[in-house]
One Martini backbone bead per residue (centre of mass of N, CA, C, O) as a GRO file, in nm:
protein
  422
    1UNK     BB    1   0.778   0.161   1.407
    2UNK     BB    2   0.597   0.416   1.356
    3UNK     BB    3   0.786   0.577   1.170
    4UNK     BB    4   0.713   0.436   0.911
    5UNK     BB    5   0.428   0.566   0.896
    6UNK     BB    6   0.526   0.857   0.880
    7UNK     BB    7   0.734   0.852   0.640
    8UNK     BB    8   0.538   0.637   0.447
    9UNK     BB    9   0.237   0.706   0.441
   10UNK     BB   10   0.164   0.802   0.148
   11UNK     BB   11   0.266   0.545   0.012
   12UNK     BB   12   0.087   0.338   0.152
   13UNK     BB   13  -0.181   0.462   0.057
   14UNK     BB   14  -0.129   0.448  -0.248
   15UNK     BB   15  -0.094   0.143  -0.266
   16UNK     BB   16  -0.363   0.064  -0.138
   17UNK     BB   17  -0.539   0.204  -0.351
   18UNK     BB   18  -0.446   0.042  -0.595
   19UNK     BB   19  -0.523  -0.242  -0.476
   20UNK     BB   20  -0.819  -0.171  -0.418
   21UNK     BB   21  -0.891  -0.129  -0.713
   22UNK     BB   22  -0.820  -0.413  -0.809
   23UNK     BB   23  -1.025  -0.555  -0.628
   24UNK     BB   24  -1.277  -0.411  -0.742
   25UNK     BB   25  -1.231  -0.509  -1.029
   26UNK     BB   26  -1.260  -0.811  -0.957
   27UNK     BB   27  -1.547  -0.794  -0.850
   28UNK     BB   28  -1.670  -0.701  -1.116
   29UNK     BB   29  -1.570  -0.939  -1.298
   30UNK     BB   30  -1.703  -1.164  -1.106
   31UNK     BB   31  -1.959  -1.097  -0.921
   32UNK     BB   32  -2.138  -0.927  -1.110
   33UNK     BB   33  -2.154  -1.142  -1.325
   34UNK     BB   34  -2.334  -1.318  -1.150
   35UNK     BB   35  -2.582  -1.129  -1.118
   36UNK     BB   36  -2.612  -1.116  -1.454
   37UNK     BB   37  -2.591  -1.402  -1.591
   38UNK     BB   38  -2.889  -1.501  -1.598
   39UNK     BB   39  -3.002  -1.272  -1.775
   40UNK     BB   40  -2.813  -1.323  -2.018
   41UNK     BB   41  -2.843  -1.636  -2.056
   42UNK     BB   42  -3.172  -1.598  -2.103
   43UNK     BB   43  -3.211  -1.334  -2.289
   44UNK     BB   44  -3.338  -1.084  -2.135
   45UNK     BB   45  -3.051  -0.957  -2.177
   46UNK     BB   46  -2.791  -0.787  -2.270
   47UNK     BB   47  -2.474  -0.714  -2.206
   48UNK     BB   48  -2.505  -0.410  -2.230
   49UNK     BB   49  -2.745  -0.384  -2.037
   50UNK     BB   50  -2.608  -0.513  -1.793
   51UNK     BB   51  -2.387  -0.299  -1.762
   52UNK     BB   52  -2.577  -0.060  -1.716
   53UNK     BB   53  -2.730  -0.163  -1.474
   54UNK     BB   54  -2.481  -0.217  -1.297
   55UNK     BB   55  -2.367   0.061  -1.292
   56UNK     BB   56  -2.602   0.195  -1.148
   57UNK     BB   57  -2.660  -0.010  -0.902
   58UNK     BB   58  -2.380  -0.062  -0.794
   59UNK     BB   59  -2.305   0.230  -0.747
   60UNK     BB   60  -2.540   0.295  -0.562
   61UNK     BB   61  -2.481   0.080  -0.351
   62UNK     BB   62  -2.187   0.160  -0.286
   63UNK     BB   63  -2.235   0.470  -0.235
   64UNK     BB   64  -2.498   0.479  -0.055
   65UNK     BB   65  -2.459   0.170   0.104
   66UNK     BB   66  -2.144   0.121   0.192
   67UNK     BB   67  -2.079   0.326   0.412
   68UNK     BB   68  -1.935   0.527   0.652
   69UNK     BB   69  -1.858   0.273   0.811
   70UNK     BB   70  -1.597   0.031   0.846
   71UNK     BB   71  -1.490  -0.265   0.897
   72UNK     BB   72  -1.164  -0.337   0.905
   73UNK     BB   73  -1.227  -0.641   0.984
   74UNK     BB   74  -1.358  -0.887   0.837
   75UNK     BB   75  -1.563  -1.076   1.037
   76UNK     BB   76  -1.343  -1.122   1.260
   77UNK     BB   77  -1.078  -1.296   1.172
   78UNK     BB   78  -0.895  -1.097   1.334
   79UNK     BB   79  -0.688  -0.994   1.606
   80UNK     BB   80  -0.591  -0.670   1.689
   81UNK     BB   81  -0.418  -0.710   1.950
   82UNK     BB   82  -0.156  -0.821   1.791
   83UNK     BB   83  -0.099  -0.504   1.662
   84UNK     BB   84  -0.043  -0.278   1.871
   85UNK     BB   85   0.284  -0.284   1.869
   86UNK     BB   86   0.261  -0.344   1.527
   87UNK     BB   87   0.089  -0.171   1.302
   88UNK     BB   88   0.252  -0.212   1.037
   89UNK     BB   89   0.165  -0.508   0.988
   90UNK     BB   90  -0.125  -0.443   0.915
   91UNK     BB   91  -0.064  -0.272   0.672
   92UNK     BB   92   0.094  -0.476   0.505
   93UNK     BB   93  -0.123  -0.698   0.511
   94UNK     BB   94  -0.354  -0.543   0.367
   95UNK     BB   95  -0.198  -0.491   0.110
   96UNK     BB   96  -0.139  -0.787   0.044
   97UNK     BB   97  -0.435  -0.883   0.039
   98UNK     BB   98  -0.532  -0.706  -0.195
   99UNK     BB   99  -0.335  -0.813  -0.407
  100UNK     BB  100  -0.399  -1.114  -0.387
  101UNK     BB  101  -0.707  -1.102  -0.439
  102UNK     BB  102  -0.694  -0.946  -0.704
  103UNK     BB  103  -0.531  -1.149  -0.870
  104UNK     BB  104  -0.715  -1.393  -0.835
  105UNK     BB  105  -0.967  -1.263  -0.969
  106UNK     BB  106  -0.841  -1.213  -1.245
  107UNK     BB  107  -0.772  -1.504  -1.309
  108UNK     BB  108  -1.055  -1.626  -1.273
  109UNK     BB  109  -1.193  -1.445  -1.486
  110UNK     BB  110  -1.021  -1.538  -1.728
  111UNK     BB  111  -1.132  -1.846  -1.678
  112UNK     BB  112  -1.443  -1.825  -1.581
  113UNK     BB  113  -1.448  -1.820  -1.264
  114UNK     BB  114  -1.676  -1.841  -0.999
  115UNK     BB  115  -1.583  -1.668  -0.724
  116UNK     BB  116  -1.513  -1.559  -0.398
  117UNK     BB  117  -1.443  -1.253  -0.270
  118UNK     BB  118  -1.457  -1.304   0.030
  119UNK     BB  119  -1.263  -1.552   0.033
  120UNK     BB  120  -1.019  -1.412  -0.083
  121UNK     BB  121  -0.975  -1.202   0.149
  122UNK     BB  122  -0.977  -1.400   0.384
  123UNK     BB  123  -0.739  -1.574   0.295
  124UNK     BB  124  -0.533  -1.340   0.290
  125UNK     BB  125  -0.557  -1.260   0.590
  126UNK     BB  126  -0.490  -1.535   0.711
  127UNK     BB  127  -0.211  -1.568   0.588
  128UNK     BB  128  -0.052  -1.325   0.711
  129UNK     BB  129  -0.132  -1.372   1.011
  130UNK     BB  130  -0.033  -1.668   1.062
  131UNK     BB  131   0.270  -1.612   0.959
  132UNK     BB  132   0.346  -1.305   1.040
  133UNK     BB  133   0.223  -1.327   1.355
  134UNK     BB  134   0.011  -1.570   1.424
  135UNK     BB  135  -0.215  -1.820   1.470
  136UNK     BB  136  -0.373  -1.680   1.714
  137UNK     BB  137  -0.486  -1.427   1.539
  138UNK     BB  138  -0.691  -1.638   1.443
  139UNK     BB  139  -1.035  -1.710   1.382
  140UNK     BB  140  -1.098  -2.030   1.314
  141UNK     BB  141  -1.403  -2.063   1.346
  142UNK     BB  142  -1.477  -1.869   1.115
  143UNK     BB  143  -1.331  -2.024   0.891
  144UNK     BB  144  -1.495  -2.288   0.918
  145UNK     BB  145  -1.764  -2.155   0.857
  146UNK     BB  146  -1.693  -2.091   0.564
  147UNK     BB  147  -1.640  -2.377   0.467
  148UNK     BB  148  -1.927  -2.478   0.536
  149UNK     BB  149  -2.075  -2.280   0.330
  150UNK     BB  150  -2.009  -2.435   0.066
  151UNK     BB  151  -2.246  -2.639   0.119
  152UNK     BB  152  -2.495  -2.495   0.236
  153UNK     BB  153  -2.574  -2.266   0.034
  154UNK     BB  154  -2.612  -2.422  -0.233
  155UNK     BB  155  -2.823  -2.611  -0.112
  156UNK     BB  156  -3.041  -2.409  -0.041
  157UNK     BB  157  -3.068  -2.265  -0.320
  158UNK     BB  158  -3.119  -2.519  -0.485
  159UNK     BB  159  -3.381  -2.601  -0.345
  160UNK     BB  160  -3.544  -2.343  -0.398
  161UNK     BB  161  -3.519  -2.345  -0.708
  162UNK     BB  162  -3.649  -2.617  -0.753
  163UNK     BB  163  -3.927  -2.540  -0.631
  164UNK     BB  164  -3.996  -2.297  -0.804
  165UNK     BB  165  -3.974  -2.439  -1.082
  166UNK     BB  166  -4.177  -2.662  -1.029
  167UNK     BB  167  -4.417  -2.468  -0.988
  168UNK     BB  168  -4.410  -2.345  -1.269
  169UNK     BB  169  -4.457  -2.603  -1.420
  170UNK     BB  170  -4.728  -2.691  -1.285
  171UNK     BB  171  -4.894  -2.410  -1.313
  172UNK     BB  172  -4.805  -2.353  -1.628
  173UNK     BB  173  -4.654  -2.542  -1.847
  174UNK     BB  174  -4.829  -2.824  -1.769
  175UNK     BB  175  -5.077  -2.698  -1.910
  176UNK     BB  176  -5.332  -2.630  -2.119
  177UNK     BB  177  -5.309  -2.298  -2.030
  178UNK     BB  178  -5.038  -2.115  -1.988
  179UNK     BB  179  -5.135  -1.817  -2.017
  180UNK     BB  180  -5.363  -1.808  -1.818
  181UNK     BB  181  -5.182  -1.901  -1.575
  182UNK     BB  182  -4.982  -1.673  -1.587
  183UNK     BB  183  -5.186  -1.449  -1.520
  184UNK     BB  184  -5.254  -1.574  -1.241
  185UNK     BB  185  -4.949  -1.637  -1.104
  186UNK     BB  186  -4.727  -1.421  -1.158
  187UNK     BB  187  -4.805  -1.205  -0.945
  188UNK     BB  188  -4.703  -1.384  -0.712
  189UNK     BB  189  -4.409  -1.392  -0.798
  190UNK     BB  190  -4.375  -1.090  -0.791
  191UNK     BB  191  -4.439  -1.055  -0.494
  192UNK     BB  192  -4.214  -1.238  -0.391
  193UNK     BB  193  -3.988  -1.076  -0.520
  194UNK     BB  194  -4.053  -0.810  -0.377
  195UNK     BB  195  -4.008  -0.915  -0.092
  196UNK     BB  196  -3.715  -1.020  -0.113
  197UNK     BB  197  -3.580  -0.768  -0.241
  198UNK     BB  198  -3.660  -0.566  -0.018
  199UNK     BB  199  -3.518  -0.713   0.209
  200UNK     BB  200  -3.235  -0.701   0.097
  201UNK     BB  201  -3.225  -0.391   0.077
  202UNK     BB  202  -3.287  -0.323   0.373
  203UNK     BB  203  -3.070  -0.507   0.514
  204UNK     BB  204  -2.812  -0.437   0.321
  205UNK     BB  205  -2.846  -0.125   0.238
  206UNK     BB  206  -3.005   0.100   0.419
  207UNK     BB  207  -2.840   0.092   0.689
  208UNK     BB  208  -2.605   0.278   0.567
  209UNK     BB  209  -2.793   0.548   0.524
  210UNK     BB  210  -2.955   0.561   0.814
  211UNK     BB  211  -3.177   0.335   0.777
  212UNK     BB  212  -3.357   0.209   1.049
  213UNK     BB  213  -3.498  -0.110   1.101
  214UNK     BB  214  -3.695  -0.313   1.226
  215UNK     BB  215  -3.801  -0.618   1.171
  216UNK     BB  216  -4.098  -0.547   1.153
  217UNK     BB  217  -4.073  -0.311   0.955
  218UNK     BB  218  -3.940  -0.464   0.728
  219UNK     BB  219  -4.175  -0.664   0.677
  220UNK     BB  220  -4.401  -0.463   0.630
  221UNK     BB  221  -4.268  -0.320   0.394
  222UNK     BB  222  -4.229  -0.572   0.214
  223UNK     BB  223  -4.529  -0.646   0.195
  224UNK     BB  224  -4.621  -0.386   0.067
  225UNK     BB  225  -4.448  -0.409  -0.186
  226UNK     BB  226  -4.553  -0.684  -0.281
  227UNK     BB  227  -4.844  -0.593  -0.335
  228UNK     BB  228  -4.778  -0.375  -0.541
  229UNK     BB  229  -4.629  -0.555  -0.742
  230UNK     BB  230  -4.858  -0.755  -0.793
  231UNK     BB  231  -5.061  -0.546  -0.900
  232UNK     BB  232  -4.884  -0.437  -1.124
  233UNK     BB  233  -4.860  -0.709  -1.267
  234UNK     BB  234  -5.155  -0.749  -1.338
  235UNK     BB  235  -5.181  -0.501  -1.517
  236UNK     BB  236  -4.951  -0.563  -1.716
  237UNK     BB  237  -5.057  -0.842  -1.817
  238UNK     BB  238  -5.334  -0.749  -1.921
  239UNK     BB  239  -5.199  -0.563  -2.149
  240UNK     BB  240  -5.099  -0.790  -2.293
  241UNK     BB  241  -5.079  -0.890  -2.629
  242UNK     BB  242  -5.232  -1.215  -2.642
  243UNK     BB  243  -5.291  -1.508  -2.792
  244UNK     BB  244  -5.481  -1.793  -2.686
  245UNK     BB  245  -5.489  -1.953  -2.972
  246UNK     BB  246  -5.224  -2.029  -2.967
  247UNK     BB  247  -4.981  -2.224  -2.963
  248UNK     BB  248  -4.782  -2.353  -2.725
  249UNK     BB  249  -4.514  -2.232  -2.816
  250UNK     BB  250  -4.610  -1.938  -2.820
  251UNK     BB  251  -4.701  -1.932  -2.528
  252UNK     BB  252  -4.428  -1.987  -2.405
  253UNK     BB  253  -4.296  -1.734  -2.519
  254UNK     BB  254  -4.485  -1.536  -2.368
  255UNK     BB  255  -4.418  -1.626  -2.082
  256UNK     BB  256  -4.116  -1.558  -2.099
  257UNK     BB  257  -4.157  -1.254  -2.132
  258UNK     BB  258  -4.261  -1.207  -1.849
  259UNK     BB  259  -4.001  -1.313  -1.706
  260UNK     BB  260  -3.806  -1.109  -1.830
  261UNK     BB  261  -3.909  -0.866  -1.672
  262UNK     BB  262  -3.845  -0.982  -1.393
  263UNK     BB  263  -3.538  -1.012  -1.427
  264UNK     BB  264  -3.470  -0.712  -1.435
  265UNK     BB  265  -3.559  -0.650  -1.147
  266UNK     BB  266  -3.379  -0.853  -0.997
  267UNK     BB  267  -3.109  -0.747  -1.106
  268UNK     BB  268  -3.120  -0.467  -0.978
  269UNK     BB  269  -3.135  -0.559  -0.680
  270UNK     BB  270  -2.881  -0.732  -0.675
  271UNK     BB  271  -2.686  -0.503  -0.746
  272UNK     BB  272  -2.741  -0.325  -0.503
  273UNK     BB  273  -2.680  -0.531  -0.278
  274UNK     BB  274  -2.396  -0.597  -0.376
  275UNK     BB  275  -2.268  -0.317  -0.362
  276UNK     BB  276  -2.321  -0.273  -0.053
  277UNK     BB  277  -2.166  -0.537   0.043
  278UNK     BB  278  -1.886  -0.593  -0.144
  279UNK     BB  279  -1.720  -0.331  -0.126
  280UNK     BB  280  -1.586  -0.405   0.152
  281UNK     BB  281  -1.364  -0.597   0.042
  282UNK     BB  282  -1.198  -0.343  -0.066
  283UNK     BB  283  -1.238  -0.102   0.163
  284UNK     BB  284  -1.163  -0.218   0.437
  285UNK     BB  285  -0.851  -0.249   0.417
  286UNK     BB  286  -0.807   0.043   0.322
  287UNK     BB  287  -0.928   0.184   0.570
  288UNK     BB  288  -0.726   0.062   0.767
  289UNK     BB  289  -0.473   0.192   0.656
  290UNK     BB  290  -0.560   0.488   0.673
  291UNK     BB  291  -0.622   0.491   0.980
  292UNK     BB  292  -0.345   0.401   1.088
  293UNK     BB  293  -0.173   0.618   0.954
  294UNK     BB  294  -0.334   0.881   1.046
  295UNK     BB  295  -0.307   0.787   1.368
  296UNK     BB  296  -0.015   0.668   1.421
  297UNK     BB  297  -0.110   0.345   1.501
  298UNK     BB  298  -0.406   0.320   1.546
  299UNK     BB  299  -0.651   0.065   1.643
  300UNK     BB  300  -0.969   0.021   1.507
  301UNK     BB  301  -1.271  -0.140   1.445
  302UNK     BB  302  -1.350   0.136   1.318
  303UNK     BB  303  -1.358   0.319   1.004
  304UNK     BB  304  -1.352   0.606   0.875
  305UNK     BB  305  -1.434   0.746   0.572
  306UNK     BB  306  -1.280   0.862   0.323
  307UNK     BB  307  -1.404   1.028   0.051
  308UNK     BB  308  -1.241   0.840  -0.182
  309UNK     BB  309  -1.309   0.536  -0.130
  310UNK     BB  310  -1.592   0.472  -0.247
  311UNK     BB  311  -1.553   0.565  -0.542
  312UNK     BB  312  -1.320   0.375  -0.598
  313UNK     BB  313  -1.485   0.113  -0.564
  314UNK     BB  314  -1.717   0.174  -0.764
  315UNK     BB  315  -1.544   0.215  -1.019
  316UNK     BB  316  -1.398  -0.055  -1.015
  317UNK     BB  317  -1.645  -0.238  -1.048
  318UNK     BB  318  -1.748  -0.123  -1.320
  319UNK     BB  319  -1.488  -0.171  -1.487
  320UNK     BB  320  -1.458  -0.474  -1.450
  321UNK     BB  321  -1.721  -0.549  -1.587
  322UNK     BB  322  -1.690  -0.406  -1.864
  323UNK     BB  323  -1.405  -0.544  -1.942
  324UNK     BB  324  -1.429  -0.862  -1.777
  325UNK     BB  325  -1.734  -1.003  -1.734
  326UNK     BB  326  -1.810  -1.208  -1.964
  327UNK     BB  327  -1.699  -1.493  -1.874
  328UNK     BB  328  -1.869  -1.541  -1.617
  329UNK     BB  329  -2.141  -1.506  -1.751
  330UNK     BB  330  -2.112  -1.749  -1.934
  331UNK     BB  331  -2.094  -1.966  -1.718
  332UNK     BB  332  -2.361  -1.908  -1.565
  333UNK     BB  333  -2.567  -1.865  -1.819
  334UNK     BB  334  -2.458  -2.119  -2.025
  335UNK     BB  335  -2.263  -2.368  -1.911
  336UNK     BB  336  -2.428  -2.527  -1.697
  337UNK     BB  337  -2.718  -2.444  -1.818
  338UNK     BB  338  -3.013  -2.403  -1.973
  339UNK     BB  339  -3.156  -2.080  -1.999
  340UNK     BB  340  -3.448  -1.924  -1.909
  341UNK     BB  341  -3.633  -1.687  -1.774
  342UNK     BB  342  -3.774  -1.878  -1.570
  343UNK     BB  343  -3.513  -2.009  -1.463
  344UNK     BB  344  -3.361  -1.751  -1.390
  345UNK     BB  345  -3.567  -1.652  -1.187
  346UNK     BB  346  -3.552  -1.888  -0.991
  347UNK     BB  347  -3.251  -1.848  -0.927
  348UNK     BB  348  -3.256  -1.551  -0.826
  349UNK     BB  349  -3.469  -1.584  -0.604
  350UNK     BB  350  -3.314  -1.799  -0.444
  351UNK     BB  351  -3.063  -1.634  -0.386
  352UNK     BB  352  -3.207  -1.404  -0.234
  353UNK     BB  353  -3.335  -1.580  -0.014
  354UNK     BB  354  -3.065  -1.680   0.102
  355UNK     BB  355  -2.962  -1.404   0.188
  356UNK     BB  356  -3.186  -1.353   0.392
  357UNK     BB  357  -3.144  -1.600   0.570
  358UNK     BB  358  -2.845  -1.539   0.636
  359UNK     BB  359  -2.879  -1.251   0.760
  360UNK     BB  360  -3.068  -1.362   0.987
  361UNK     BB  361  -2.843  -1.601   1.091
  362UNK     BB  362  -2.526  -1.537   1.019
  363UNK     BB  363  -2.433  -1.657   0.766
  364UNK     BB  364  -2.165  -1.716   0.573
  365UNK     BB  365  -2.173  -1.577   0.245
  366UNK     BB  366  -2.186  -1.633  -0.111
  367UNK     BB  367  -2.319  -1.520  -0.390
  368UNK     BB  368  -2.197  -1.716  -0.587
  369UNK     BB  369  -2.276  -1.988  -0.452
  370UNK     BB  370  -2.574  -1.933  -0.450
  371UNK     BB  371  -2.612  -1.911  -0.761
  372UNK     BB  372  -2.494  -2.177  -0.850
  373UNK     BB  373  -2.689  -2.348  -0.686
  374UNK     BB  374  -2.946  -2.242  -0.828
  375UNK     BB  375  -2.875  -2.331  -1.116
  376UNK     BB  376  -2.856  -2.629  -1.042
  377UNK     BB  377  -3.146  -2.664  -0.942
  378UNK     BB  378  -3.276  -2.605  -1.215
  379UNK     BB  379  -3.134  -2.833  -1.367
  380UNK     BB  380  -3.240  -3.070  -1.186
  381UNK     BB  381  -3.541  -3.032  -1.270
  382UNK     BB  382  -3.436  -3.166  -1.565
  383UNK     BB  383  -3.203  -3.323  -1.490
  384UNK     BB  384  -2.874  -3.425  -1.499
  385UNK     BB  385  -2.834  -3.389  -1.817
  386UNK     BB  386  -2.865  -3.060  -1.800
  387UNK     BB  387  -2.573  -3.081  -1.685
  388UNK     BB  388  -2.241  -2.954  -1.677
  389UNK     BB  389  -2.009  -3.127  -1.510
  390UNK     BB  390  -1.736  -2.999  -1.587
  391UNK     BB  391  -1.799  -2.711  -1.498
  392UNK     BB  392  -1.868  -2.775  -1.204
  393UNK     BB  393  -1.596  -2.891  -1.125
  394UNK     BB  394  -1.430  -2.634  -1.175
  395UNK     BB  395  -1.580  -2.458  -0.972
  396UNK     BB  396  -1.521  -2.623  -0.717
  397UNK     BB  397  -1.217  -2.607  -0.736
  398UNK     BB  398  -1.201  -2.294  -0.724
  399UNK     BB  399  -1.313  -2.274  -0.436
  400UNK     BB  400  -1.095  -2.442  -0.287
  401UNK     BB  401  -0.850  -2.259  -0.391
  402UNK     BB  402  -0.901  -1.969  -0.287
  403UNK     BB  403  -0.786  -1.962  -0.001
  404UNK     BB  404  -0.491  -2.065  -0.057
  405UNK     BB  405  -0.425  -1.858  -0.275
  406UNK     BB  406  -0.459  -1.605  -0.107
  407UNK     BB  407  -0.261  -1.687   0.117
  408UNK     BB  408   0.000  -1.736  -0.044
  409UNK     BB  409   0.025  -1.457  -0.177
  410UNK     BB  410   0.015  -1.287   0.086
  411UNK     BB  411   0.276  -1.392   0.212
  412UNK     BB  412   0.469  -1.297  -0.004
  413UNK     BB  413   0.390  -0.991   0.000
  414UNK     BB  414   0.438  -0.935   0.296
  415UNK     BB  415   0.749  -0.984   0.298
  416UNK     BB  416   0.816  -0.785   0.077
  417UNK     BB  417   0.704  -0.524   0.207
  418UNK     BB  418   0.860  -0.546   0.467
  419UNK     BB  419   1.141  -0.534   0.332
  420UNK     BB  420   1.112  -0.254   0.200
  421UNK     BB  421   1.029  -0.077   0.471
  422UNK     BB  422   1.252  -0.197   0.689
   0.00000   0.00000   0.00000
């Protein structure tokens, strides 16, 4: 059956590229909107500014740090040994998976549901492999690990966000002189943010550019950056002209302005880390198709990237966000709970901390679920009444539906594509 790959090779690659672009478009519309939603929802930046920041940093993350070589099968979900005799099935399957996950992401984004792009593509790959090839070809342990992460990651990030926001309340907002205390404590929050964000960037982003750090070097570098950021923060806050004689309401407003500046920095880092990490959801399956077709049916665990694949993914992500990202931003930033810059900052820092913890321990996580959990944690700090339960229920339902939806669509497309080419 390898003749199929030879005769229809260019067609298969072209179709895979189109569906890979659709998938990247969906990631932009859904996932990037998550990374920017807290900043927009808390009015720290406008939607237009968010799109510009995301364009620059997501593109930089995807293009610079998206990797020279990508694992062809994400997270080892399926065993490639089952495809050695019929490599064309892997090609059809990856094309079907990209189309299925892409369609699901576009539908979810249209409804304003923040779902996980990783889980969409994983569900799609599991679907075609278990039905089209055999249930044994799927590493079910990995799949159950992902299902378990639905509960674990939002819980961890929610708890961290709750603690960060409580500390901000106690140290700054609930004091006699909020402004004085903001000047005293905010540099520490800035330092903490600098530490976590640089760790995310070093661990998730830079290793792809060929900069490899040992764990010790990573931490030393991150602590160095944290100290610099904290000192820079002290200087910047001292310069802010704010009257301490103002009433509490005005002081609160001024404190929020300080946090708004912080939010912009965290948003940039999150966008870079996200671009470097999640572009693989779109380009991994695409790279697999290209490598199998070009090698005449050989399946390798790592595929070298052809020059046009990374820019295709990066452009797709940016366009999806710009054209379609508004709705998910609205859900995360405005509809779950009322966010101010200080609450948004607590949520984003907690989400980033969870990403660091997870990448250190190898937990499979979804940025989306981490962030939703963090926003919930901040809402909980103000009491359950501060949370819009209806919106949260819809989000949880959309998470549960993501794996089966991706799997179901991908099974249908797999058999359709197989029928067309065989």
